[in-house]
XYZ file of C-alpha atoms in Angstrom:
580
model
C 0.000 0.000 0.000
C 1.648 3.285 -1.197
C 1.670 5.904 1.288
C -1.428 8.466 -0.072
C -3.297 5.205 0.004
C -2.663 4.773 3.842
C -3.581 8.364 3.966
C -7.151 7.949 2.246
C -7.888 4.234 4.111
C -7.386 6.548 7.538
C -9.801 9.505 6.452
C -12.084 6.535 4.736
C -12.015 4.601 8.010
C -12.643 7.281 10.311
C -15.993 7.399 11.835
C -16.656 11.098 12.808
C -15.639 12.357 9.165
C -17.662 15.054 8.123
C -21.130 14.169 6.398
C -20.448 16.236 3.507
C -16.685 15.273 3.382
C -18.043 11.925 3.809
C -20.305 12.025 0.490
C -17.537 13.709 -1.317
C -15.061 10.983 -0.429
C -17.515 8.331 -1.834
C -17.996 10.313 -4.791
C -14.346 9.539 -6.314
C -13.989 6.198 -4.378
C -12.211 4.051 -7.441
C -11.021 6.515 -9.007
C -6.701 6.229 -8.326
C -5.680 9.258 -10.113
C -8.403 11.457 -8.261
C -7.711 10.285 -4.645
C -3.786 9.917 -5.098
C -3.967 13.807 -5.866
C -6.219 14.529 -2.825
C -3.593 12.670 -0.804
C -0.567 12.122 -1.823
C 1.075 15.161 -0.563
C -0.519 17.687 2.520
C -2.058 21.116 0.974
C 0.865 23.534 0.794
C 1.308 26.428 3.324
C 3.390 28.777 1.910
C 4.745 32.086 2.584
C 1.008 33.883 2.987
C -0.903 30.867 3.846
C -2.477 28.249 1.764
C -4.949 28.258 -0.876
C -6.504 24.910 -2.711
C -9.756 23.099 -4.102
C -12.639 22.263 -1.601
C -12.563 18.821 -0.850
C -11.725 15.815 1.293
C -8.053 14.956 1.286
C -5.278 16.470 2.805
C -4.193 18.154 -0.114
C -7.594 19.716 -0.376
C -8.953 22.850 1.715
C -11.373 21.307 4.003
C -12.384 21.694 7.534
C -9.375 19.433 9.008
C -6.821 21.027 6.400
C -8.119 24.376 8.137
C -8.051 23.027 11.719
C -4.680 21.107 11.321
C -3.108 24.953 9.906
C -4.759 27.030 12.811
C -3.625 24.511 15.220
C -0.021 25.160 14.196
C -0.411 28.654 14.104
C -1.631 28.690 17.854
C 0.980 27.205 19.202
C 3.618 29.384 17.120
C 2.006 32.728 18.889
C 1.670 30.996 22.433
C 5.447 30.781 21.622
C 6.517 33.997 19.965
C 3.998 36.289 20.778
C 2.604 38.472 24.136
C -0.588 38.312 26.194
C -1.620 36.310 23.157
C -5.015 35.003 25.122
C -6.010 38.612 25.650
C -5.259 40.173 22.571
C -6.442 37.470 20.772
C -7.034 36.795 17.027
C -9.362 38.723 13.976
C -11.200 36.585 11.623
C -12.496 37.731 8.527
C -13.907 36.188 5.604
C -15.344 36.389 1.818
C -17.853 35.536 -0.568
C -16.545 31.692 -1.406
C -18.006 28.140 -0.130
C -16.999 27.587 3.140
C -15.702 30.668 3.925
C -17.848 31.699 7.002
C -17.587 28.049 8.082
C -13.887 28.017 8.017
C -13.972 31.274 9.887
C -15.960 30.022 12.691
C -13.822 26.786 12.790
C -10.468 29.460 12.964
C -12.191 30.204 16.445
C -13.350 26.325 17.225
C -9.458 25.677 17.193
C -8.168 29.110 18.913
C -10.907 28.540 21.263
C -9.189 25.086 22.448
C -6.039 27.294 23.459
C -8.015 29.909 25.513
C -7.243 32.440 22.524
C -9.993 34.811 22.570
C -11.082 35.426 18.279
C -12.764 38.418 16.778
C -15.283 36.623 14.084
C -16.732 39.531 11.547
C -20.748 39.019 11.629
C -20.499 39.206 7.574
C -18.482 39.043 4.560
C -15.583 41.543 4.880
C -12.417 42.856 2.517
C -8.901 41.596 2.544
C -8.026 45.507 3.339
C -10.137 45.636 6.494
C -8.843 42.234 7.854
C -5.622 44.171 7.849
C -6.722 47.051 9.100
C -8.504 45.732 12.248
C -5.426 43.537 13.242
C -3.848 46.977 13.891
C -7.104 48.854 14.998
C -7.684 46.128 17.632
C -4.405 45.283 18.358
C -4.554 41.457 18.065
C -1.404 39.219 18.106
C -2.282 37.690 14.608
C -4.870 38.086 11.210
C -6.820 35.423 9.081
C -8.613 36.138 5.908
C -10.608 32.975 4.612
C -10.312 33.562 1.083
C -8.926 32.567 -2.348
C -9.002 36.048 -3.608
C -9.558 35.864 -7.679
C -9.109 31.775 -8.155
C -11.950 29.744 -9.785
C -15.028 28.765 -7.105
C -13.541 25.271 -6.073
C -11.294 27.275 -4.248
C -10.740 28.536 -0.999
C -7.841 29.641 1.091
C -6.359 30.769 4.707
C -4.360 33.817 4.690
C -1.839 34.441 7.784
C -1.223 38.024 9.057
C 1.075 39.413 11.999
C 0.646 41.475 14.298
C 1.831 44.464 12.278
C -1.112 43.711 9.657
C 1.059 42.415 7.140
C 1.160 39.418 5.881
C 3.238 37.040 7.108
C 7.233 37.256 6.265
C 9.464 33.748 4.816
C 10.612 34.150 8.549
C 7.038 33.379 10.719
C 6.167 31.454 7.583
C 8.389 29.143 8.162
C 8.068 28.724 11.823
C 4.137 28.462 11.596
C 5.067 25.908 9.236
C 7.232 23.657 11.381
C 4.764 24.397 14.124
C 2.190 23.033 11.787
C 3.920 19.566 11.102
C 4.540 19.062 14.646
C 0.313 18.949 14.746
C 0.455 15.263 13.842
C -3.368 13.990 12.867
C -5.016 16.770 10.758
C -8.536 14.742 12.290
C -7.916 14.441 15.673
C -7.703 18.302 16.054
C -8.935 19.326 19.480
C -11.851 21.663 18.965
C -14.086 23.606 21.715
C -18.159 24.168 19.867
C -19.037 27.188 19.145
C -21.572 27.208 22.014
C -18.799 26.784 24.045
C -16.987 29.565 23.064
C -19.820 31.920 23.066
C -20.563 30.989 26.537
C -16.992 31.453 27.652
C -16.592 34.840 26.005
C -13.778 33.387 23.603
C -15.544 34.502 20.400
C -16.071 38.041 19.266
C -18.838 38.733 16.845
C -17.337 41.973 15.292
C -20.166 45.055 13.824
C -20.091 47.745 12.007
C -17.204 49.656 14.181
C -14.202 48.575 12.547
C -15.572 49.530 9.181
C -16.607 52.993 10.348
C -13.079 53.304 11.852
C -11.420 52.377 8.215
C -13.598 54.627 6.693
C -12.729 57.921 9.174
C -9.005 56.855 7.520
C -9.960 56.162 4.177
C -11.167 60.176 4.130
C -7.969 61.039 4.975
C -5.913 60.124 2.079
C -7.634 62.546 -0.639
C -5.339 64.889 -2.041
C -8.458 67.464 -2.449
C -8.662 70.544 -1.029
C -11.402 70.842 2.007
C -13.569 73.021 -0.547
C -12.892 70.616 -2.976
C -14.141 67.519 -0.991
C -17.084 68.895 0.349
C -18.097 69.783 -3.335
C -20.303 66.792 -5.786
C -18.312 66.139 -8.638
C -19.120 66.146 -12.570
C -17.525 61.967 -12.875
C -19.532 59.379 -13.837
C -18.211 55.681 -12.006
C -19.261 52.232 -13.169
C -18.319 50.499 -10.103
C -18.893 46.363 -10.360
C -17.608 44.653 -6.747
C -17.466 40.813 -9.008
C -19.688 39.241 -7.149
C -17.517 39.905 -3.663
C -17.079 42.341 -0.649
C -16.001 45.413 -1.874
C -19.546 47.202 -2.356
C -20.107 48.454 1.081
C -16.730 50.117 1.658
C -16.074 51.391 -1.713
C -19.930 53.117 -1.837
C -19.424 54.364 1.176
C -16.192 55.707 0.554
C -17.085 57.060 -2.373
C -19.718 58.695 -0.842
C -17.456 61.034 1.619
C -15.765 62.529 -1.438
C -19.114 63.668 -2.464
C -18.560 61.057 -6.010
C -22.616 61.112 -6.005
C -22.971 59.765 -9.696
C -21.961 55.861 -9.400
C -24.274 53.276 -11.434
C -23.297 49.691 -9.724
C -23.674 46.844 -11.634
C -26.440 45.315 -10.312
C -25.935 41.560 -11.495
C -22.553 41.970 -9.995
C -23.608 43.744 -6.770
C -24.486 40.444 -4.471
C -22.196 38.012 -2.840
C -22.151 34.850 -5.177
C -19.643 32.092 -4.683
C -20.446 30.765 -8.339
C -19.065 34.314 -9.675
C -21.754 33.275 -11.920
C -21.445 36.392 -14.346
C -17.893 36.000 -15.194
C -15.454 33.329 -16.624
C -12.989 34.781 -13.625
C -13.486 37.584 -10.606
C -10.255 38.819 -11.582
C -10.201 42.478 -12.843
C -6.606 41.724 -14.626
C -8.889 39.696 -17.318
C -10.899 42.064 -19.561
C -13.817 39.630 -19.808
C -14.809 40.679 -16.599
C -15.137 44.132 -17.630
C -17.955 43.506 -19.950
C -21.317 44.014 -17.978
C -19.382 47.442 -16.222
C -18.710 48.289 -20.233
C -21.909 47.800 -21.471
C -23.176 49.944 -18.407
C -20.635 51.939 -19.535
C -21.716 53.202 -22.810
C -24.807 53.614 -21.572
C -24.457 56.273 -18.859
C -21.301 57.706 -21.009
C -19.002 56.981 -17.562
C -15.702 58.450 -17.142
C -14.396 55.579 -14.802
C -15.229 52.013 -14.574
C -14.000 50.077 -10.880
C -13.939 46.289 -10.999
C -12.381 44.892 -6.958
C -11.846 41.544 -6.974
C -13.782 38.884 -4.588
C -11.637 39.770 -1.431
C -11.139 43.781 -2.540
C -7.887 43.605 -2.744
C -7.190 43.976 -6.285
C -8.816 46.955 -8.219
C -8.620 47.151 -12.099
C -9.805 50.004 -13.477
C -11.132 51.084 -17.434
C -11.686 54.524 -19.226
C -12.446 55.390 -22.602
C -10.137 55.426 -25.508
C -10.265 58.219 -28.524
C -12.436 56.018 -30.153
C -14.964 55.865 -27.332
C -14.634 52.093 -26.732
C -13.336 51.153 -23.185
C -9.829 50.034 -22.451
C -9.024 48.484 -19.205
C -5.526 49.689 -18.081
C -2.695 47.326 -17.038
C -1.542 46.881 -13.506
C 1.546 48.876 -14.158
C -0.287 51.886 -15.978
C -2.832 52.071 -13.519
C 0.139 52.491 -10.702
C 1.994 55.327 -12.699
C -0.450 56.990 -12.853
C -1.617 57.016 -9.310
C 1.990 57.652 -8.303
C 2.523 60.763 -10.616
C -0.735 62.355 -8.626
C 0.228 61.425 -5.640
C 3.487 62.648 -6.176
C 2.232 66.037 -7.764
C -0.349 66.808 -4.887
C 2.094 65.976 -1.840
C 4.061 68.388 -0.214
C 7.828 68.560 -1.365
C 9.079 68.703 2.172
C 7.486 65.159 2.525
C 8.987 63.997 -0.325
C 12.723 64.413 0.577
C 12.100 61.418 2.907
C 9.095 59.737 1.150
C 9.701 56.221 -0.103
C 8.055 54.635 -3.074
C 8.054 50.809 -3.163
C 7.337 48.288 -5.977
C 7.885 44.432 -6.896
C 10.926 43.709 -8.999
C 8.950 42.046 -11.851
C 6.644 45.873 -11.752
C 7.245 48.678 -14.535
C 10.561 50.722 -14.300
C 7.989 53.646 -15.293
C 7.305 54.047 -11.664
C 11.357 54.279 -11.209
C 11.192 57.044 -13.272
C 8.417 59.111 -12.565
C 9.327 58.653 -8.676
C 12.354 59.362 -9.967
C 11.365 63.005 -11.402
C 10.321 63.701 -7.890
C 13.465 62.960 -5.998
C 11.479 60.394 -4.274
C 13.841 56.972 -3.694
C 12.493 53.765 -5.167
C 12.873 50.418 -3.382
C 12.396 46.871 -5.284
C 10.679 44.201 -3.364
C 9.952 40.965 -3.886
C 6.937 39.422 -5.391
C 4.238 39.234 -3.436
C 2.762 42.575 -0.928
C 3.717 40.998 2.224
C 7.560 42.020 0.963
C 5.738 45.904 0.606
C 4.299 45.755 4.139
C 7.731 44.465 5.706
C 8.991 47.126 4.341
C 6.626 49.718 6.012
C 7.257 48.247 9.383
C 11.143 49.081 8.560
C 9.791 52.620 7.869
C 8.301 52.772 11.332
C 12.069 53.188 12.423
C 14.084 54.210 10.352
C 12.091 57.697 9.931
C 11.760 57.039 6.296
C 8.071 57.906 4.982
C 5.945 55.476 3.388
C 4.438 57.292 0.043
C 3.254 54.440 -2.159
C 3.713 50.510 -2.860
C 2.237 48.382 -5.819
C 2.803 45.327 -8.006
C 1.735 44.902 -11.685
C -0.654 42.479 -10.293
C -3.606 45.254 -9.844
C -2.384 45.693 -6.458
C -2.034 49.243 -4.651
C -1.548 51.081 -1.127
C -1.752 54.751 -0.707
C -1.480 54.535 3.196
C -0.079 52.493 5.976
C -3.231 52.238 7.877
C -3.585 48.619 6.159
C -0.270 46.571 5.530
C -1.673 44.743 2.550
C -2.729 45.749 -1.027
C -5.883 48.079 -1.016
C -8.622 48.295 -3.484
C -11.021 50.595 -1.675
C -8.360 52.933 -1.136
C -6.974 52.595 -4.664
C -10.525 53.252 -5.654
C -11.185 56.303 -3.720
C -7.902 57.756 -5.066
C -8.442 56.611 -9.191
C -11.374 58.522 -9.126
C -9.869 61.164 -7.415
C -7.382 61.300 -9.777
C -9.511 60.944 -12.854
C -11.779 64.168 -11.839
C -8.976 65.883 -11.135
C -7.207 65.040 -14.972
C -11.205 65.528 -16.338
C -11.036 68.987 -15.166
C -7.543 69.727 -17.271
C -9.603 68.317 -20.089
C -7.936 65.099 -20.291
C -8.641 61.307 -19.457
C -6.204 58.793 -17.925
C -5.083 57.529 -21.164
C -3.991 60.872 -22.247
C -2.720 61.308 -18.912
C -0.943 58.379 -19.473
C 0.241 59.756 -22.937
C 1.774 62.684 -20.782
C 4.236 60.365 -18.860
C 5.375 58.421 -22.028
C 6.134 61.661 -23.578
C 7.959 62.546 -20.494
C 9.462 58.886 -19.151
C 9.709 56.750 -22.386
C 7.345 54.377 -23.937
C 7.329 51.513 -21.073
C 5.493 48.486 -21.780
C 5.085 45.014 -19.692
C 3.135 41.536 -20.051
C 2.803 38.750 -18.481
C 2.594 35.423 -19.692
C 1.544 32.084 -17.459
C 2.002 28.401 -17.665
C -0.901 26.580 -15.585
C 0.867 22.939 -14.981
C -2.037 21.119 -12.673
C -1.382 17.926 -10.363
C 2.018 15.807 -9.036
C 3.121 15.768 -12.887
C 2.955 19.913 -13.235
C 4.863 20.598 -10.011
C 7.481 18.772 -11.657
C 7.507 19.959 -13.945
C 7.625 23.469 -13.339
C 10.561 22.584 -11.340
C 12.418 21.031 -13.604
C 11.980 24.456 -15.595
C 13.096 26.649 -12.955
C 16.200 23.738 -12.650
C 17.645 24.033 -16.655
C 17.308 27.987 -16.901
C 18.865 28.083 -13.435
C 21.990 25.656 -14.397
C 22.060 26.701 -17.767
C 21.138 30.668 -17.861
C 20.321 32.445 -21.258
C 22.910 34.931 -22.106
C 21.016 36.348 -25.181
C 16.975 36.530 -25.198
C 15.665 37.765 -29.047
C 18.920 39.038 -29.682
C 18.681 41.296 -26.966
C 22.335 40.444 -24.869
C 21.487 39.998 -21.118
C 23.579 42.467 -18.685
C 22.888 40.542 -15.621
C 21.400 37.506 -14.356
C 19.603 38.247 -10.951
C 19.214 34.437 -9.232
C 16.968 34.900 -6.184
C 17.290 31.544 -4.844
C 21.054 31.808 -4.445
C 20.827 35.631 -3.712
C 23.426 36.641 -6.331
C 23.585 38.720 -9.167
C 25.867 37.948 -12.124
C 26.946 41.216 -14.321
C 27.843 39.887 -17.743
C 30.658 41.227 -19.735
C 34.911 40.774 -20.652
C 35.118 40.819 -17.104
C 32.024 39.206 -14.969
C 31.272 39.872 -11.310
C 29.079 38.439 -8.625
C 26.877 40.690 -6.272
C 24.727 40.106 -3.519
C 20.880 40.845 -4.015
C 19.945 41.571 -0.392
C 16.636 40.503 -0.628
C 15.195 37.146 1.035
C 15.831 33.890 -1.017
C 13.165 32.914 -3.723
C 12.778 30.668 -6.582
C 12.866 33.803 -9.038
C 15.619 34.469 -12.150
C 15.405 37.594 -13.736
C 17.602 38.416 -16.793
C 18.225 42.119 -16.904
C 18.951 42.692 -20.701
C 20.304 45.522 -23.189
C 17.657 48.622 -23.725
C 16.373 48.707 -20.977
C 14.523 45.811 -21.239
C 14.095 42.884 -18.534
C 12.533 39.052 -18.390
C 11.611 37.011 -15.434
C 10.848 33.759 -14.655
C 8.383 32.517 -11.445
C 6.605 29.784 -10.027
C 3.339 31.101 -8.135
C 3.182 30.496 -4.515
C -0.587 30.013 -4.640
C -1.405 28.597 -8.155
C 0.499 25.224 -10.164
C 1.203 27.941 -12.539
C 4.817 29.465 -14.037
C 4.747 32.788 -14.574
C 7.257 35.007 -17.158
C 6.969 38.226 -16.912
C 8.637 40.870 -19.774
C 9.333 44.189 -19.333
C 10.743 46.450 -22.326
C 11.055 50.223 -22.932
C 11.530 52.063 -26.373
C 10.943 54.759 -28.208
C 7.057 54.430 -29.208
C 3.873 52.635 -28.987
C 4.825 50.716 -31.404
C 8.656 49.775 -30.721
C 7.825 48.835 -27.710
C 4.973 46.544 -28.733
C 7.971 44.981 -31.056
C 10.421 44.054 -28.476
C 7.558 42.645 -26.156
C 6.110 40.049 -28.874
C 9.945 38.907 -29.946
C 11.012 38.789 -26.162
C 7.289 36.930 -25.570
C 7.692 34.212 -28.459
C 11.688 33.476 -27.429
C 10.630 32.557 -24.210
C 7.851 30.538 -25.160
C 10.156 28.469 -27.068
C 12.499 28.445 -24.684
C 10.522 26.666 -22.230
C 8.502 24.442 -24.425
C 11.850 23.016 -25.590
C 12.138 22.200 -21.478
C 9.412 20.687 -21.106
C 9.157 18.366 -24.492
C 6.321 20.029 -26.104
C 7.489 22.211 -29.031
């Protein structure tokens, strides 16, 4: 008997299994290839958590999955953390299946430690999760969520104390902490009952959000007259079927942004996402209800959040009057340059600016134009809100962080990528460039003329089950031992290895630097022209992702360099893996 069938004869065997968990189980009884990928490995917890198909299995996000993770994560802040019982632990959660119940059993598990845990009575945003970790000063966050994956997901986001998320550092001892748990089944639990009776379980109202939103007022770069005054914009707003809608209304209500048409068949909570192929604003197709609203109130804006409101994409009108949603990257420049533009130049001598290494130089150089320092981070916003607590003592000022993912923070009050905030401040931004007669794309226009043409993709590699992790690591493996020194006849200048935390400078006479940045399975090729590739596993997803960043002298130069530097790769790694 191999070892995931041991696994699956101890969860088939056990008597108290879960009645749903139960049926499921019995569902795919027979079938090898679907229960040896339920158990033949446990569910990943990575740097931020864990994140997987609902199921039973250990490799599956389930009620003992959850229990077997929070369980771990107790006894790592009994260990490292103080008056942990008192301070307790917030709990929020989204819009998917199971979310609420995976919340609750957070608390079930907490509750067998004497940890007291602050449950939200509804649906809440990533954003606020973080927010009321530092509002209520708990020892620790969780978000129940799988932000914009397909419905059969679900997933457990960790955050600190700080409201980040959590660092490689308490990653990694959570995770230890969490293989030391033994039995994912045998989980000791205290009812909810229980917990209510013992005061270990706090049912959290509306005063967190009205706290968030006495903040999120605070970050407009209007003028008091200004703010008080109803604005001339007209916003498509579409929340995707998640929790943005009652933060981002009201939000935009304090600015006085009185014309905002919601999508209506996007407005509820649905854990189907039954409107869209994906909830994720980076794909265009779930633009198209917002559009069609679009054209028909003549909007200036259009907001899509994702299911957690974490990720904001946003579209405007081209010359031709049909809607183009801007990229991650464009969507941060922009923000940056008005931020930047309205902030006072006293600030900015110590103000710090803060993107992912794999995000458009353009922010480099419009931060740049400022005299406002830029610092590269890794992948992944937990690396942006580390950096923030650095910030706290080292008097330098946090001004803006984002990643070419759709992710954005204007202020420090939350330690993890914002979309109500970036909201509130893209509308802002987009009366404020209405009123000088322009819209965002020829706002946009205005920094290429001023920067350079910058333009970026992203291309990904989806590689599902035992066979795609290897895949993908036998990818990562050959253009790590055998690195590209030319990429579509673009010569590479340096090869940044992330794993081994050096960076090789090509040339007559190579060197070796240090990349002081924490270890991860990331290669980036800097090449000539100011162009860049770079290659990535997710950490959530059995995905490999390459992204391409070039620069040149127009539109359509740059459009050039990014299909050649898009098709070499593509080549490149179907040669790896045997299927050119």
């Amino acid at each position: 008997m191999t070892s995931w069938e041991k696994v699956y004869q101890k969860w088939n065997t056990f008597q108290n299994l879960e009645p749903s968990l139960k049926s499921d189980l019995e569902k795919i009884k027979g079938n090898d290839e679907a229960l040896e990928d339920a158990f033949y490995k446990e569910l990943t917890f990575g740097t931020g958590g864990m994140r997987g198909v609902l199921g039973p299995g250990i490799n599956r996000m389930n009620i003992y999955t959850v229990r077997k993770a929070v369980n771990g994560l107790a006894n790592y802040l009994l260990v490292n953390t103080v008056n942990v019982k008192d301070r307790g632990v917030v709990v929020a959660y989204d819009s998917r299946y199971m979310s609420q119940e995976f919340a609750v059993e957070t608390a079930k598990v907490l509750g067998a430690y004497g940890i007291r845990t602050h449950v939200f009575d509804t649906l809440r945003p990533t954003p606020l999760l973080s927010f009321a970790v530092r509002y209520l000063g708990t020892v620790a966050g969780v978000m129940i969520t799988a932000s914009h994956n397909p419905p059969e997901y679900n997933g457990f986001k960790v955050y600190n104390e700080d409201g980040g998320q959590i660092i490689p550092e308490e990653a990694e001892e959570i995770i230890s902490s969490i293989q030391q748990t033994g039995d994912e089944l045998l989980v000791p639990v205290m009812e909810r009952e229980e917990l209510e009776k013992k005061d270990l379980i706090n049912w959290i109202g509306k005063e967190i959000d009205n706290a968030y939103l006495e903040q999120l007022n605070l970050i407009s770069k209007l003028e008091p007259e200004a703010k008080q005054k109803e604005k001339d914009l007209q916003i498509v707003f579409t929340p995707l079927h998640g929790t943005a809608y009652n933060l981002v209304m009201d939000g935009l209500e304090q600015l006085n942004f009185s014309h905002v048409d919601v999508v209506k068949e996007q407005a509820k909570p649905d854990p189907e996402f039954s409107t869209v192929e994906s909830p994720n604003p980076e794909e265009h197709q779930a633009f198209e209800l917002a559009i069609t609203k679009g054209k028909e109130n003549n909007a200036d804006i259009l907001l899509g959040t994702d299911p957690d409101a974490d990720r904001l994409g946003v579209a405007v009108k081209d010359p031709s009057g049909e809607y183009k949603v801007l990229t991650g990257n464009q969507l941060g420049s922009l923000l940056l340059d008005y931020i930047l533009s309205h902030s006072d130049p006293i600030v900015l001598k110590s103000a710090r600016m803060l993107k992912t290494v794999v995000t458009s130089e353009l922010g480099r150089a419009v931060a740049d134009a400022y005299g406002v320092k830029t610092i590269d981070t890794l992948t992944g916003f937990k690396y942006i809100g580390e950096k923030i607590r650095q910030f706290d003592s080292t008097g330098e000022t946090f001004i803006f962080g984002y990643e070419e993912s759709y992710g954005y923070l204007i202020s420090s009050f939350a330690r993890d990528k914002d979309a109500v905030q970036a909201a509130m401040m893209a509308c802002e931004m987009a009366y404020y460039w209405k009123n000088q007669g322009k819209t965002l794309l020829e706002a946009l226009d205005v920094l290429y003329e001023e920067h350079g043409y910058y333009l970026e993709g992203m291309t990904s590699l989806t590689l599902k089950g035992k066979e795609g992790s290897q895949q993908i690591a036998k990818i990562m493996e050959e253009i790590r031992n055998n690195p590209l020194t030319e990429i579509a006849a673009f010569q590479v200048e340096k090869v940044e290895d992330y794993l081994s935390s050096q960076r090789t400078v090509l040339g007559n006479a190579p060197k070796i630097e240090t990349i002081e940045l924490p270890k991860e399975n990331m290669m980036k090729f800097i090449l000539e022209q100011n162009n860049w590739v770079c290659l990535r596993p997710s950490g959530t997803e059995p995905k490999i992702k390459c992204y391409y960043g070039v620069s040149g002298d127009s539109k359509q130069d740059s459009e050039q360099k990014l299909a050649s530097l898009k098709d070499k790769m593509e080549v490149v790694i179907s040669q790896i893996t045997g299927s050119n």
